[in-house]
Short mmCIF file of C-alpha atoms and ligand atoms in Angstrom, two decimals:
data_model
loop_
_atom_site.label_atom_id
_atom_site.label_comp_id
_atom_site.label_asym_id
_atom_site.label_seq_id
_atom_site.Cartn_x
_atom_site.Cartn_y
_atom_site.Cartn_z
CA MET J 1334 -0.37 -0.49 -0.29
CA SER J 1335 1.47 3.13 -1.06
CA LYS J 1336 1.67 5.58 1.93
CA ALA J 1337 2.52 7.73 -0.41
CA GLY J 1338 1.06 12.15 1.30
CA GLU J 1339 0.84 10.20 4.99
CA ALA J 1340 3.00 12.13 7.62
CA VAL J 1341 4.18 11.24 10.71
CA VAL J 1342 5.68 12.71 14.13
CA LEU J 1343 7.22 12.37 16.50
CA ARG J 1344 9.73 13.48 19.21
CA CYS J 1345 13.73 13.03 19.64
CA PRO J 1346 14.85 12.86 22.84
CA ALA J 1347 17.83 14.43 24.61
CA LYS J 1348 20.27 12.11 25.95
CA LEU J 1349 22.41 12.14 29.68
CA ASN J 1350 25.48 9.93 30.12
CA LEU J 1351 25.31 9.20 33.12
CA PHE J 1352 28.38 7.76 33.75
CA LEU J 1353 30.65 7.19 30.63
CA HIS J 1354 34.14 5.01 30.65
CA VAL J 1355 35.98 5.52 27.74
CA GLY J 1356 38.85 2.20 26.35
CA PRO J 1357 41.97 2.83 23.99
CA PRO J 1358 41.49 3.76 20.41
CA ALA J 1359 42.68 -0.26 18.54
CA GLU J 1360 45.03 2.30 16.91
CA ALA J 1361 45.95 6.01 16.44
CA GLY J 1362 44.12 8.40 15.64
CA GLY J 1363 40.69 5.93 15.95
CA ARG J 1364 37.73 5.97 17.34
CA HIS J 1365 37.41 5.03 20.73
CA PRO J 1366 35.60 1.71 22.18
CA VAL J 1367 33.23 3.38 25.24
CA LEU J 1368 30.84 2.07 28.08
CA SER J 1369 28.20 4.17 29.14
CA ALA J 1370 24.53 4.65 30.63
CA MET J 1371 22.52 6.73 28.39
CA ALA J 1372 18.74 7.58 29.42
CA ALA J 1373 16.75 9.46 27.36
CA ILE J 1374 15.54 12.99 28.82
CA ASP J 1375 12.53 15.17 28.36
CA LEU J 1376 14.23 17.43 26.71
CA VAL J 1377 13.33 17.04 22.90
CA ASP J 1378 12.93 17.80 19.48
CA ASP J 1379 9.54 18.17 17.02
CA LEU J 1380 10.47 16.15 13.84
CA GLU J 1381 7.38 15.86 11.45
CA ALA J 1382 7.75 13.57 8.11
CA GLU J 1383 5.46 13.37 5.64
CA ARG J 1384 6.50 11.19 2.48
CA ARG J 1385 5.96 12.64 -0.85
CA ASP J 1386 6.69 10.26 -3.95
CA GLY J 1387 8.81 11.77 -6.52
CA ALA J 1388 9.66 15.35 -4.99
CA GLY J 1389 12.89 14.56 -3.59
CA LEU J 1390 13.57 15.25 0.26
CA SER J 1391 14.11 18.51 2.01
CA LEU J 1392 14.79 20.17 5.27
CA ALA J 1393 13.18 23.15 7.64
CA ARG J 1394 15.54 23.98 10.81
CA THR J 1395 13.50 26.58 13.25
CA TRP J 1396 14.56 26.67 17.44
CA ALA J 1397 11.12 26.42 19.09
CA ALA J 1398 9.59 29.41 21.32
CA SER J 1399 10.77 27.61 24.24
CA ALA J 1400 14.66 26.82 23.95
CA ALA J 1401 16.57 27.43 26.02
CA ALA J 1402 19.86 28.12 24.80
CA PRO J 1403 19.13 28.37 20.54
CA THR J 1404 22.37 28.51 18.20
CA PRO J 1405 23.22 29.35 14.74
CA LEU J 1406 22.06 26.78 12.42
CA ASP J 1407 24.18 27.50 10.11
CA TRP J 1408 25.79 24.43 8.46
CA PRO J 1409 24.05 23.06 5.10
CA ALA J 1410 21.24 20.96 4.87
CA GLU J 1411 22.96 17.99 3.58
CA ARG J 1412 24.96 17.89 6.44
CA ASP J 1413 22.52 18.06 8.95
CA LEU J 1414 22.73 14.26 10.33
CA ALA J 1415 18.46 14.35 9.85
CA TRP J 1416 18.97 15.07 5.87
CA ARG J 1417 22.29 12.15 6.06
CA ALA J 1418 20.49 9.49 7.59
CA ALA J 1419 17.66 10.88 5.44
CA GLU J 1420 19.56 9.35 2.68
CA ALA J 1421 21.10 7.02 4.18
CA PHE J 1422 17.78 5.34 4.08
CA ALA J 1423 16.97 5.31 1.33
CA ALA J 1424 19.54 3.75 0.52
CA GLU J 1425 19.45 0.46 2.40
CA ALA J 1426 16.00 0.86 0.71
CA GLY J 1427 16.64 1.30 -3.10
CA THR J 1428 13.82 4.03 -3.20
CA ARG J 1429 14.36 7.76 -3.62
CA PRO J 1430 14.33 10.06 -0.65
CA ASP J 1431 10.77 11.33 -1.13
CA VAL J 1432 10.53 12.76 2.21
CA ARG J 1433 9.91 16.42 3.58
CA LEU J 1434 11.97 16.61 6.97
CA THR J 1435 10.97 18.97 9.41
CA LEU J 1436 12.80 19.85 12.49
CA SER J 1437 10.81 22.44 15.87
CA LYS J 1438 14.52 21.55 18.04
CA ARG J 1439 14.81 21.96 21.40
CA ILE J 1440 18.64 20.75 22.32
CA PRO J 1441 21.17 22.96 22.53
CA CYS J 1442 24.08 21.95 19.76
CA GLY J 1443 27.23 21.09 21.01
CA GLY J 1444 27.08 20.13 24.41
CA GLY J 1445 27.18 16.53 24.77
CA LEU J 1446 23.64 15.88 24.80
CA GLY J 1447 22.96 13.51 21.48
CA GLY J 1448 20.96 16.13 19.62
CA GLY J 1449 21.58 15.67 16.56
CA SER J 1450 22.41 11.94 17.07
CA ALA J 1451 18.46 11.62 18.70
CA ASP J 1452 17.20 13.88 15.17
CA ALA J 1453 18.68 10.69 13.01
CA ALA J 1454 17.19 8.06 15.05
CA GLY J 1455 14.30 10.38 14.70
CA VAL J 1456 14.54 10.20 10.31
CA LEU J 1457 15.07 6.25 10.90
CA ALA J 1458 12.01 5.65 12.99
CA ALA J 1459 9.91 8.22 10.50
CA MET J 1460 10.91 6.64 7.79
CA ASP J 1461 10.56 3.14 8.64
CA ARG J 1462 6.73 3.41 9.58
CA LEU J 1463 6.89 5.43 5.37
CA TRP J 1464 7.95 2.37 3.76
CA PRO J 1465 6.76 -0.44 5.75
CA GLY J 1466 9.96 -3.00 5.65
CA ALA J 1467 11.55 -2.35 2.77
CA VAL J 1468 14.84 -2.08 5.39
CA GLU J 1469 15.20 -4.53 7.92
CA GLU J 1470 15.04 -4.60 11.23
CA ALA J 1471 19.73 -5.24 12.38
CA ALA J 1472 19.85 -2.72 8.62
CA LEU J 1473 18.15 -0.07 10.13
CA THR J 1474 20.69 -0.74 13.05
CA GLY J 1475 22.51 -0.57 11.48
CA LEU J 1476 22.25 1.81 9.53
CA ALA J 1477 22.32 3.77 13.12
CA ALA J 1478 25.79 2.73 13.98
CA GLY J 1479 26.68 4.37 10.55
CA LEU J 1480 25.72 7.93 11.35
CA GLY J 1481 27.21 8.54 14.81
CA SER J 1482 27.74 6.34 18.03
CA ASP J 1483 25.40 8.18 19.87
CA VAL J 1484 22.54 7.27 17.38
CA PRO J 1485 21.70 3.73 17.87
CA PHE J 1486 20.51 5.39 21.45
CA ALA J 1487 18.47 7.70 20.55
CA LEU J 1488 16.48 5.00 18.03
CA ALA J 1489 16.00 2.21 20.56
CA ALA J 1490 14.45 5.19 22.88
CA ILE J 1491 12.10 6.58 19.91
CA ARG J 1492 11.15 3.38 19.99
CA GLY J 1493 10.82 2.61 23.46
CA ARG J 1494 14.04 1.40 25.39
CA PRO J 1495 14.87 4.94 27.20
CA LEU J 1496 17.01 3.40 29.12
CA ALA J 1497 20.52 2.02 28.38
CA LEU J 1498 24.18 0.70 29.06
CA VAL J 1499 25.50 0.81 24.74
CA GLY J 1500 29.10 -0.45 24.53
CA GLY J 1501 30.61 -0.98 21.41
CA PHE J 1502 32.01 2.14 19.38
CA GLY J 1503 27.49 2.92 20.44
CA GLU J 1504 26.26 0.26 18.56
CA ALA J 1505 26.53 -2.02 21.53
CA VAL J 1506 22.51 -1.23 23.34
CA GLN J 1507 21.69 -3.84 26.03
CA PRO J 1508 18.89 -2.87 28.63
CA LEU J 1509 19.80 -1.59 31.52
CA PRO J 1510 17.10 -2.40 35.37
CA ARG J 1511 15.02 0.73 35.62
CA PRO J 1512 17.11 2.40 39.31
CA PRO J 1513 14.76 1.64 41.92
CA GLY J 1514 12.24 4.82 43.29
CA ALA J 1515 11.94 7.62 42.18
CA GLY J 1516 12.11 8.80 38.08
CA LEU J 1517 15.63 10.72 36.58
CA HIS J 1518 15.28 14.01 37.76
CA ALA J 1519 18.46 16.61 37.19
CA ALA J 1520 18.33 20.95 36.61
CA LEU J 1521 20.99 20.86 33.70
CA VAL J 1522 23.01 24.22 32.70
CA PHE J 1523 24.17 25.43 29.28
CA PRO J 1524 27.45 26.70 29.33
CA ALA J 1525 27.44 29.19 26.76
CA PHE J 1526 30.29 28.02 24.36
CA GLY J 1527 29.27 24.40 23.08
CA CYS J 1528 33.11 21.27 23.29
CA PRO J 1529 33.80 20.04 19.74
CA THR J 1530 33.39 16.14 20.07
CA GLY J 1531 37.15 15.32 18.43
CA SER J 1532 39.10 17.53 20.47
CA VAL J 1533 38.17 16.30 23.41
CA PHE J 1534 38.76 12.65 22.73
CA ALA J 1535 42.38 13.86 21.83
CA ALA J 1536 42.35 15.33 24.89
CA PHE J 1537 41.51 12.05 26.67
CA ASP J 1538 44.01 10.59 24.44
CA ALA J 1539 46.98 13.28 25.62
CA ALA J 1540 47.03 11.51 29.35
CA PRO J 1541 44.25 8.64 29.33
CA PRO J 1542 42.94 8.20 32.93
CA ALA J 1543 43.54 4.08 34.15
CA GLY J 1544 41.07 2.18 35.50
CA ARG J 1545 38.94 -0.47 32.71
CA SER J 1546 35.30 -0.14 32.52
CA ASP J 1547 33.25 -3.12 33.37
CA PRO J 1548 29.08 -3.72 33.24
CA GLY J 1549 29.49 -6.13 36.49
CA LYS J 1550 30.21 -2.78 37.59
CA ALA J 1551 26.94 -0.59 35.96
CA ARG J 1552 24.24 -3.08 36.96
CA ALA J 1553 24.88 -3.25 39.77
CA ALA J 1554 24.83 0.15 40.26
CA ALA J 1555 21.29 0.44 38.40
CA GLU J 1556 20.36 -1.00 41.19
CA ALA J 1557 21.64 1.40 43.38
CA GLY J 1558 20.13 4.27 42.49
CA TRP J 1559 21.17 7.11 40.09
CA ARG J 1560 23.15 8.80 41.87
CA ALA J 1561 25.60 5.15 41.59
CA LEU J 1562 25.15 5.25 38.80
CA ALA J 1563 26.40 8.90 38.30
CA ALA J 1564 29.14 8.18 41.08
CA LEU J 1565 30.87 5.66 38.08
CA GLY J 1566 31.66 9.34 36.53
CA ASN J 1567 33.08 10.26 33.19
CA ALA J 1568 36.24 10.22 31.96
CA LEU J 1569 35.67 12.68 29.10
CA ALA J 1570 35.34 15.49 31.75
CA GLU J 1571 38.62 16.57 32.25
CA PRO J 1572 39.58 16.80 28.98
CA ALA J 1573 36.08 17.81 28.23
CA CYS J 1574 37.97 20.96 30.42
CA ALA J 1575 41.14 20.88 29.21
CA VAL J 1576 39.57 21.74 25.39
CA ARG J 1577 37.46 24.58 27.33
CA PRO J 1578 38.58 26.18 30.93
CA ALA J 1579 35.66 27.99 31.13
CA LEU J 1580 33.63 24.26 32.18
CA ARG J 1581 35.88 23.61 34.98
CA ARG J 1582 33.97 27.55 35.86
CA VAL J 1583 31.17 26.69 35.26
CA LEU J 1584 31.71 23.75 37.71
CA GLU J 1585 33.49 25.48 40.36
CA ALA J 1586 30.76 28.11 40.54
CA LEU J 1587 28.66 25.14 40.67
CA ALA J 1588 30.16 23.28 43.68
CA GLY J 1589 30.26 26.45 44.99
CA ALA J 1590 26.06 26.39 46.12
CA GLY J 1591 26.91 23.35 47.17
CA LEU J 1592 25.18 21.60 43.75
CA ASP J 1593 27.16 18.32 43.00
CA ALA J 1594 27.48 18.74 39.28
CA ARG J 1595 28.53 16.75 36.08
CA ILE J 1596 29.23 16.68 32.38
CA THR J 1597 27.24 14.86 30.02
CA GLY J 1598 29.14 13.46 27.16
CA SER J 1599 31.53 15.34 25.68
CA GLY J 1600 30.55 17.77 27.60
CA SER J 1601 29.65 21.00 27.20
CA THR J 1602 26.33 20.40 29.73
CA VAL J 1603 26.62 20.37 32.67
CA PHE J 1604 23.93 17.83 35.38
CA VAL J 1605 23.03 18.04 38.53
CA LEU J 1606 21.10 14.54 39.47
CA ALA J 1607 17.25 15.88 41.59
CA GLU J 1608 15.67 13.64 43.73
CA ASP J 1609 12.46 14.88 42.34
CA ALA J 1610 10.68 17.14 39.78
CA ALA J 1611 10.53 20.24 42.42
CA GLN J 1612 14.09 19.74 43.54
CA ALA J 1613 15.13 19.31 40.02
CA ALA J 1614 13.13 22.36 39.36
CA ASP J 1615 14.84 23.86 43.03
CA ALA J 1616 18.47 23.07 41.75
CA ALA J 1617 18.54 24.98 37.58
CA ARG J 1618 16.76 28.41 39.90
CA ARG J 1619 20.06 28.05 42.13
CA ALA J 1620 22.07 26.43 39.76
CA GLY J 1621 21.04 29.82 37.04
CA ALA J 1622 21.86 31.66 39.87
CA ALA J 1623 24.98 30.81 40.36
CA THR J 1624 26.55 30.94 36.99
CA GLY J 1625 23.91 33.08 35.68
CA LEU J 1626 23.31 30.94 32.17
CA PRO J 1627 20.54 29.00 31.11
CA ALA J 1628 19.06 26.19 33.45
CA VAL J 1629 16.37 23.93 33.49
CA ALA J 1630 15.29 20.94 34.76
CA VAL J 1631 13.98 17.63 33.19
CA SER J 1632 12.65 14.51 33.58
CA GLY J 1633 13.25 10.89 32.17
CA TRP J 1634 11.83 10.43 29.26
CA PRO J 1635 9.05 9.98 28.54
CA ARG J 1636 7.58 10.59 31.24
C1 LIG R 3168 31.03 11.83 23.56
C2 LIG R 3168 29.80 10.86 23.09
O1 LIG R 3168 28.40 11.48 23.07
C3 LIG R 3168 29.68 9.73 24.50
O2 LIG R 3168 27.88 8.70 23.98
C4 LIG R 3168 30.11 9.99 21.90
O3 LIG R 3168 30.78 9.20 22.23
C5 LIG R 3168 30.29 10.56 21.08
O4 LIG R 3168 29.86 10.27 19.48
P1 LIG R 3168 29.46 10.82 18.79
O5 LIG R 3168 28.55 11.78 18.26
O6 LIG R 3168 28.94 9.79 17.20
O7 LIG R 3168 30.52 11.83 17.69
P2 LIG R 3168 31.01 12.16 16.69
O8 LIG R 3168 30.26 13.54 16.79
O9 LIG R 3168 30.58 11.54 15.42
O10 LIG R 3168 32.68 12.06 15.95
C6 LIG R 3168 33.79 13.79 15.82
C7 LIG R 3168 34.74 12.59 16.70
O11 LIG R 3168 35.44 12.23 18.22
C8 LIG R 3168 36.03 10.85 18.03
N1 LIG R 3168 35.23 9.80 18.96
C9 LIG R 3168 33.91 9.96 18.46
C10 LIG R 3168 33.18 8.70 19.32
C11 LIG R 3168 34.34 7.72 19.54
N2 LIG R 3168 33.32 6.16 20.02
N3 LIG R 3168 35.36 7.65 19.50
C12 LIG R 3168 35.96 9.00 19.06
O12 LIG R 3168 37.54 9.00 18.59
C13 LIG R 3168 35.99 10.93 16.60
O13 LIG R 3168 37.64 11.75 16.26
C14 LIG R 3168 34.87 11.69 15.97
O14 LIG R 3168 35.68 12.36 14.76
N1 LIG R 3169 20.06 17.64 13.47
C1 LIG R 3169 21.49 18.47 14.05
N2 LIG R 3169 21.00 18.70 15.60
C2 LIG R 3169 22.41 19.40 15.84
N3 LIG R 3169 23.85 19.62 15.30
C3 LIG R 3169 23.62 18.99 14.69
C4 LIG R 3169 22.90 17.94 12.89
N4 LIG R 3169 23.01 17.20 11.93
C5 LIG R 3169 24.51 17.96 12.26
N5 LIG R 3169 24.43 18.72 13.06
C6 LIG R 3169 26.24 19.28 13.82
O1 LIG R 3169 26.60 18.65 14.32
C7 LIG R 3169 26.82 19.46 15.79
C8 LIG R 3169 26.56 18.99 16.87
O2 LIG R 3169 25.29 18.06 16.96
P1 LIG R 3169 25.11 17.70 18.78
O3 LIG R 3169 24.33 19.07 19.01
O4 LIG R 3169 24.46 16.58 18.07
O5 LIG R 3169 26.67 17.58 19.35
P2 LIG R 3169 26.36 17.06 20.43
O6 LIG R 3169 25.19 16.89 21.90
O7 LIG R 3169 27.69 17.51 21.90
O8 LIG R 3169 26.59 15.15 20.49
P3 LIG R 3169 27.38 14.34 20.77
O9 LIG R 3169 26.85 13.69 22.79
O10 LIG R 3169 27.70 13.73 19.62
O11 LIG R 3169 29.03 14.56 20.94
C9 LIG R 3169 26.54 20.94 16.05
O12 LIG R 3169 27.62 21.65 16.02
C10 LIG R 3169 26.88 20.44 13.91
O13 LIG R 3169 27.71 21.14 13.16
#
């Protein structure tokens, strides 16, 4: 049955790396194996995808009115991960990328929140619905891994698995037990600069920390709670501060306000875990006052 003219609307969630361990690359200049507990949060980009047979690919990107840290969306559409996901899906399906994509963004760019990856995963999930059965499941997850390390988790989250232990180069996504008690709540702080992921991994190589990642420890931590997961640390936190010294000053200002702040991914976004939504809102207010930066409260996604 043709799906031409049909539209799919879905949400593309940001992720938090509750902890992030990084191993050495197999060869100099290669990518780094990671182990991370990733959780989707209710900071989302909205995607609409409409199939229009014969009309080609188009992409419109704007910031939602509620976006806390909008920056120029100035890279060419052809380089956007959403666009590249549409082309990759169509090539795999043996069809043309005849889809009109409209993105209303809220996830800050270059913030370690995986916004571009979430958009790409959203496009894969949407096109899978608009061209049902055209790409097999294993091929779809392969496309996700080819687009970036955070895309397989984002695809799993959109399809109902919003908390996972992620290994390899992001392609090994395994369910993680949901910590007991309340759900995930946090305040996010958005520095006025991004952290270029490649430079942060290069800084990691210049001073790699000792220690090995252990999936068993990660599972035990998940059974203990959200804070136990975060206590496993982020191996890119120091490298991110080396690349952007101002990030250390943000962490120091938050510590001075009594807030236990951590970096997600390769930075620059900082998060403070909270017990519930009211505490997260309070932490966001205090974080904003201590740093002068935009700060928002978030919860696990979907709520
Ligand atoms: C830091 C994380 O967000 C953790 O979830 C991800 O590992 C980032 O992965 P990503 O978004 O796929 O990163 P990209 O923006 O595609 O990669 C930028 C650059 O970071 C380095 N890179 C990235 C991922 C990885 N596992 N090892 C790397 O060494 C590579 O030099 C790469 O060219
Ligand atoms: N749809 C997109 N949304 C945001 N950035 C995109 C997108 N497509 C391509 N990019 C490019 O990727 C860069 C960073 O993307 P993104 O916001 O996903 O980084 P990030 O959150 O730091 O990701 P990560 O956690 O994977 O390091 C942008 O500055 C931009 O050049």
